[in-house]
């Protein structure tokens, strides 16, 4: 299993390739706000662990293993954003909250959150009932 840091790189590389068709060290460094030398070290490690193929000065491509992990990591991130939005977390907190929790949840927990999202979205009355409870709780806090 990749470390949380490796996951961040794989996720970002996957997104760059999906959106731009390629991922260069400079693009990865910019998107993760790290130095290119740090990216090069991590890319070499990811290459060694068979998540990608890296050729110096030629770029990199994800292996099937890397694509599978990248796709799953993007799904996890998107699902957690969707869940927090659905339960009424303020928009300005969502990205930072997801970044803070995504590496600390098991895939079992992620799957259960997916079930909750599905449950809430299947019937808008469930979402309305949740919002009503939140409004009542907000009034009680004032």
PDB file of C-alpha atoms in Angstrom:
ATOM      1  CA  UNK A   1       0.000   0.000   0.000  1.00  0.00           C
ATOM      2  CA  UNK A   2       1.265   3.483  -0.827  1.00  0.00           C
ATOM      3  CA  UNK A   3       1.984   5.952   1.959  1.00  0.00           C
ATOM      4  CA  UNK A   4      -0.219   9.069   2.286  1.00  0.00           C
ATOM      5  CA  UNK A   5       2.495  11.102   0.539  1.00  0.00           C
ATOM      6  CA  UNK A   6       2.710   8.584  -2.291  1.00  0.00           C
ATOM      7  CA  UNK A   7      -1.086   8.690  -2.566  1.00  0.00           C
ATOM      8  CA  UNK A   8      -1.012  12.476  -2.978  1.00  0.00           C
ATOM      9  CA  UNK A   9       1.484  12.167  -5.821  1.00  0.00           C
ATOM     10  CA  UNK A  10      -0.351   9.300  -7.548  1.00  0.00           C
ATOM     11  CA  UNK A  11      -3.664  11.169  -7.285  1.00  0.00           C
ATOM     12  CA  UNK A  12      -2.159  14.363  -8.690  1.00  0.00           C
ATOM     13  CA  UNK A  13      -0.343  12.555 -11.510  1.00  0.00           C
ATOM     14  CA  UNK A  14      -3.560  10.737 -12.398  1.00  0.00           C
ATOM     15  CA  UNK A  15      -5.498  14.030 -12.493  1.00  0.00           C
ATOM     16  CA  UNK A  16      -2.842  15.778 -14.588  1.00  0.00           C
ATOM     17  CA  UNK A  17      -2.786  12.953 -17.128  1.00  0.00           C
ATOM     18  CA  UNK A  18      -6.596  12.878 -17.252  1.00  0.00           C
ATOM     19  CA  UNK A  19      -6.849  16.651 -17.720  1.00  0.00           C
ATOM     20  CA  UNK A  20      -3.754  17.487 -19.797  1.00  0.00           C
ATOM     21  CA  UNK A  21      -2.786  14.158 -21.315  1.00  0.00           C
ATOM     22  CA  UNK A  22       0.591  14.212 -19.559  1.00  0.00           C
ATOM     23  CA  UNK A  23       2.268  14.964 -16.239  1.00  0.00           C
ATOM     24  CA  UNK A  24       5.669  16.626 -16.048  1.00  0.00           C
ATOM     25  CA  UNK A  25       7.762  17.020 -12.936  1.00  0.00           C
ATOM     26  CA  UNK A  26       7.228  20.794 -13.065  1.00  0.00           C
ATOM     27  CA  UNK A  27       3.427  20.357 -13.299  1.00  0.00           C
ATOM     28  CA  UNK A  28       3.396  17.976 -10.347  1.00  0.00           C
ATOM     29  CA  UNK A  29       5.616  20.296  -8.287  1.00  0.00           C
ATOM     30  CA  UNK A  30       3.372  23.273  -9.007  1.00  0.00           C
ATOM     31  CA  UNK A  31       0.121  21.459  -8.220  1.00  0.00           C
ATOM     32  CA  UNK A  32       1.451  20.001  -4.949  1.00  0.00           C
ATOM     33  CA  UNK A  33       3.424  23.146  -3.994  1.00  0.00           C
ATOM     34  CA  UNK A  34       6.693  21.239  -3.603  1.00  0.00           C
ATOM     35  CA  UNK A  35      10.157  21.563  -5.127  1.00  0.00           C
ATOM     36  CA  UNK A  36      10.859  19.747  -8.394  1.00  0.00           C
ATOM     37  CA  UNK A  37      13.701  17.852  -6.672  1.00  0.00           C
ATOM     38  CA  UNK A  38      11.159  16.410  -4.204  1.00  0.00           C
ATOM     39  CA  UNK A  39       8.954  15.347  -7.104  1.00  0.00           C
ATOM     40  CA  UNK A  40      11.875  13.661  -8.848  1.00  0.00           C
ATOM     41  CA  UNK A  41      12.695  11.645  -5.710  1.00  0.00           C
ATOM     42  CA  UNK A  42       9.094  10.553  -5.253  1.00  0.00           C
ATOM     43  CA  UNK A  43       8.637   9.748  -8.937  1.00  0.00           C
ATOM     44  CA  UNK A  44      11.725   7.534  -8.781  1.00  0.00           C
ATOM     45  CA  UNK A  45      10.244   5.741  -5.754  1.00  0.00           C
ATOM     46  CA  UNK A  46       6.889   5.328  -7.503  1.00  0.00           C
ATOM     47  CA  UNK A  47       8.727   3.948 -10.528  1.00  0.00           C
ATOM     48  CA  UNK A  48      10.593   1.465  -8.309  1.00  0.00           C
ATOM     49  CA  UNK A  49       7.269   0.401  -6.736  1.00  0.00           C
ATOM     50  CA  UNK A  50       5.661  -0.098 -10.189  1.00  0.00           C
ATOM     51  CA  UNK A  51       3.100   2.712  -9.981  1.00  0.00           C
ATOM     52  CA  UNK A  52       4.592   4.509 -12.958  1.00  0.00           C
ATOM     53  CA  UNK A  53       7.334   4.424 -15.535  1.00  0.00           C
ATOM     54  CA  UNK A  54       9.700   7.381 -15.390  1.00  0.00           C
ATOM     55  CA  UNK A  55      12.326   8.205 -17.967  1.00  0.00           C
ATOM     56  CA  UNK A  56      14.460  11.193 -17.150  1.00  0.00           C
ATOM     57  CA  UNK A  57      13.785  14.103 -19.544  1.00  0.00           C
ATOM     58  CA  UNK A  58      11.034  12.123 -21.279  1.00  0.00           C
ATOM     59  CA  UNK A  59       8.255  12.233 -18.728  1.00  0.00           C
ATOM     60  CA  UNK A  60       6.242   9.559 -17.052  1.00  0.00           C
ATOM     61  CA  UNK A  61       3.262   7.307 -17.532  1.00  0.00           C
ATOM     62  CA  UNK A  62       1.198   5.457 -14.976  1.00  0.00           C
ATOM     63  CA  UNK A  63       1.312   1.677 -15.047  1.00  0.00           C
ATOM     64  CA  UNK A  64      -2.011  -0.196 -14.928  1.00  0.00           C
ATOM     65  CA  UNK A  65      -1.425  -0.522 -11.156  1.00  0.00           C
ATOM     66  CA  UNK A  66      -0.815   3.236 -10.905  1.00  0.00           C
ATOM     67  CA  UNK A  67      -3.909   4.079 -12.974  1.00  0.00           C
ATOM     68  CA  UNK A  68      -6.069   1.799 -10.827  1.00  0.00           C
ATOM     69  CA  UNK A  69      -4.784   3.349  -7.590  1.00  0.00           C
ATOM     70  CA  UNK A  70      -5.039   6.883  -9.021  1.00  0.00           C
ATOM     71  CA  UNK A  71      -8.621   6.372 -10.130  1.00  0.00           C
ATOM     72  CA  UNK A  72      -9.559   5.008  -6.722  1.00  0.00           C
ATOM     73  CA  UNK A  73      -7.864   7.902  -4.913  1.00  0.00           C
ATOM     74  CA  UNK A  74      -9.698  10.468  -7.051  1.00  0.00           C
ATOM     75  CA  UNK A  75     -12.960   8.621  -6.346  1.00  0.00           C
ATOM     76  CA  UNK A  76     -12.233   8.738  -2.598  1.00  0.00           C
ATOM     77  CA  UNK A  77     -11.496  12.467  -2.700  1.00  0.00           C
ATOM     78  CA  UNK A  78     -14.587  13.269  -4.784  1.00  0.00           C
ATOM     79  CA  UNK A  79     -16.824  11.076  -2.606  1.00  0.00           C
ATOM     80  CA  UNK A  80     -15.654  12.759   0.580  1.00  0.00           C
ATOM     81  CA  UNK A  81     -16.241  16.210  -0.934  1.00  0.00           C
ATOM     82  CA  UNK A  82     -19.704  15.104  -2.038  1.00  0.00           C
ATOM     83  CA  UNK A  83     -20.465  13.691   1.421  1.00  0.00           C
ATOM     84  CA  UNK A  84     -19.351  16.806   3.296  1.00  0.00           C
ATOM     85  CA  UNK A  85     -21.296  19.032   0.918  1.00  0.00           C
ATOM     86  CA  UNK A  86     -24.384  16.827   1.316  1.00  0.00           C
ATOM     87  CA  UNK A  87     -24.300  16.951   5.111  1.00  0.00           C
ATOM     88  CA  UNK A  88     -24.028  20.731   5.090  1.00  0.00           C
ATOM     89  CA  UNK A  89     -20.351  21.458   5.715  1.00  0.00           C
ATOM     90  CA  UNK A  90     -19.519  25.015   4.664  1.00  0.00           C
ATOM     91  CA  UNK A  91     -17.951  25.152   1.208  1.00  0.00           C
ATOM     92  CA  UNK A  92     -14.871  27.023   2.409  1.00  0.00           C
ATOM     93  CA  UNK A  93     -14.052  24.110   4.764  1.00  0.00           C
ATOM     94  CA  UNK A  94     -14.598  21.173   2.438  1.00  0.00           C
ATOM     95  CA  UNK A  95     -11.278  20.938   0.576  1.00  0.00           C
ATOM     96  CA  UNK A  96      -9.148  21.317   3.689  1.00  0.00           C
ATOM     97  CA  UNK A  97     -11.321  18.855   5.634  1.00  0.00           C
ATOM     98  CA  UNK A  98     -11.067  16.253   2.873  1.00  0.00           C
ATOM     99  CA  UNK A  99      -7.299  16.698   2.717  1.00  0.00           C
ATOM    100  CA  UNK A 100      -7.195  16.215   6.474  1.00  0.00           C
ATOM    101  CA  UNK A 101      -9.230  13.015   6.639  1.00  0.00           C
ATOM    102  CA  UNK A 102      -8.836  11.169   3.359  1.00  0.00           C
ATOM    103  CA  UNK A 103      -5.645   9.310   4.319  1.00  0.00           C
ATOM    104  CA  UNK A 104      -6.983   8.317   7.721  1.00  0.00           C
ATOM    105  CA  UNK A 105     -10.061   6.383   6.662  1.00  0.00           C
ATOM    106  CA  UNK A 106     -10.108   2.711   5.727  1.00  0.00           C
ATOM    107  CA  UNK A 107     -11.596   1.681   2.407  1.00  0.00           C
ATOM    108  CA  UNK A 108     -14.377   0.047   4.439  1.00  0.00           C
ATOM    109  CA  UNK A 109     -15.220   3.470   5.902  1.00  0.00           C
ATOM    110  CA  UNK A 110     -15.093   5.022   2.421  1.00  0.00           C
ATOM    111  CA  UNK A 111     -17.513   2.376   1.146  1.00  0.00           C
ATOM    112  CA  UNK A 112     -19.903   3.028   4.059  1.00  0.00           C
ATOM    113  CA  UNK A 113     -19.775   6.785   3.367  1.00  0.00           C
ATOM    114  CA  UNK A 114     -20.647   5.946  -0.236  1.00  0.00           C
ATOM    115  CA  UNK A 115     -23.671   4.037   1.074  1.00  0.00           C
ATOM    116  CA  UNK A 116     -24.776   7.057   3.135  1.00  0.00           C
ATOM    117  CA  UNK A 117     -24.405   9.370   0.126  1.00  0.00           C
ATOM    118  CA  UNK A 118     -26.489   6.978  -1.963  1.00  0.00           C
ATOM    119  CA  UNK A 119     -29.090   6.685   0.821  1.00  0.00           C
ATOM    120  CA  UNK A 120     -29.446  10.447   1.166  1.00  0.00           C
ATOM    121  CA  UNK A 121     -29.529  11.120  -2.558  1.00  0.00           C
ATOM    122  CA  UNK A 122     -32.168   8.458  -3.289  1.00  0.00           C
ATOM    123  CA  UNK A 123     -34.827  10.510  -1.493  1.00  0.00           C
ATOM    124  CA  UNK A 124     -34.644  14.300  -1.256  1.00  0.00           C
ATOM    125  CA  UNK A 125     -36.868  14.164   1.845  1.00  0.00           C
ATOM    126  CA  UNK A 126     -33.957  12.574   3.719  1.00  0.00           C
ATOM    127  CA  UNK A 127     -31.744  15.545   2.854  1.00  0.00           C
ATOM    128  CA  UNK A 128     -34.526  17.963   3.790  1.00  0.00           C
ATOM    129  CA  UNK A 129     -34.988  16.201   7.146  1.00  0.00           C
ATOM    130  CA  UNK A 130     -31.248  16.484   7.821  1.00  0.00           C
ATOM    131  CA  UNK A 131     -31.298  20.194   6.957  1.00  0.00           C
ATOM    132  CA  UNK A 132     -34.254  20.700   9.293  1.00  0.00           C
ATOM    133  CA  UNK A 133     -32.351  19.045  12.162  1.00  0.00           C
ATOM    134  CA  UNK A 134     -29.321  21.228  11.426  1.00  0.00           C
ATOM    135  CA  UNK A 135     -31.443  24.385  11.424  1.00  0.00           C
ATOM    136  CA  UNK A 136     -32.961  23.395  14.763  1.00  0.00           C
ATOM    137  CA  UNK A 137     -29.527  22.703  16.228  1.00  0.00           C
ATOM    138  CA  UNK A 138     -28.194  26.013  14.888  1.00  0.00           C
ATOM    139  CA  UNK A 139     -31.095  27.855  16.568  1.00  0.00           C
ATOM    140  CA  UNK A 140     -30.401  26.092  19.871  1.00  0.00           C
ATOM    141  CA  UNK A 141     -26.746  27.179  19.742  1.00  0.00           C
ATOM    142  CA  UNK A 142     -27.650  30.877  19.442  1.00  0.00           C
TER     143      UNK A 142
END
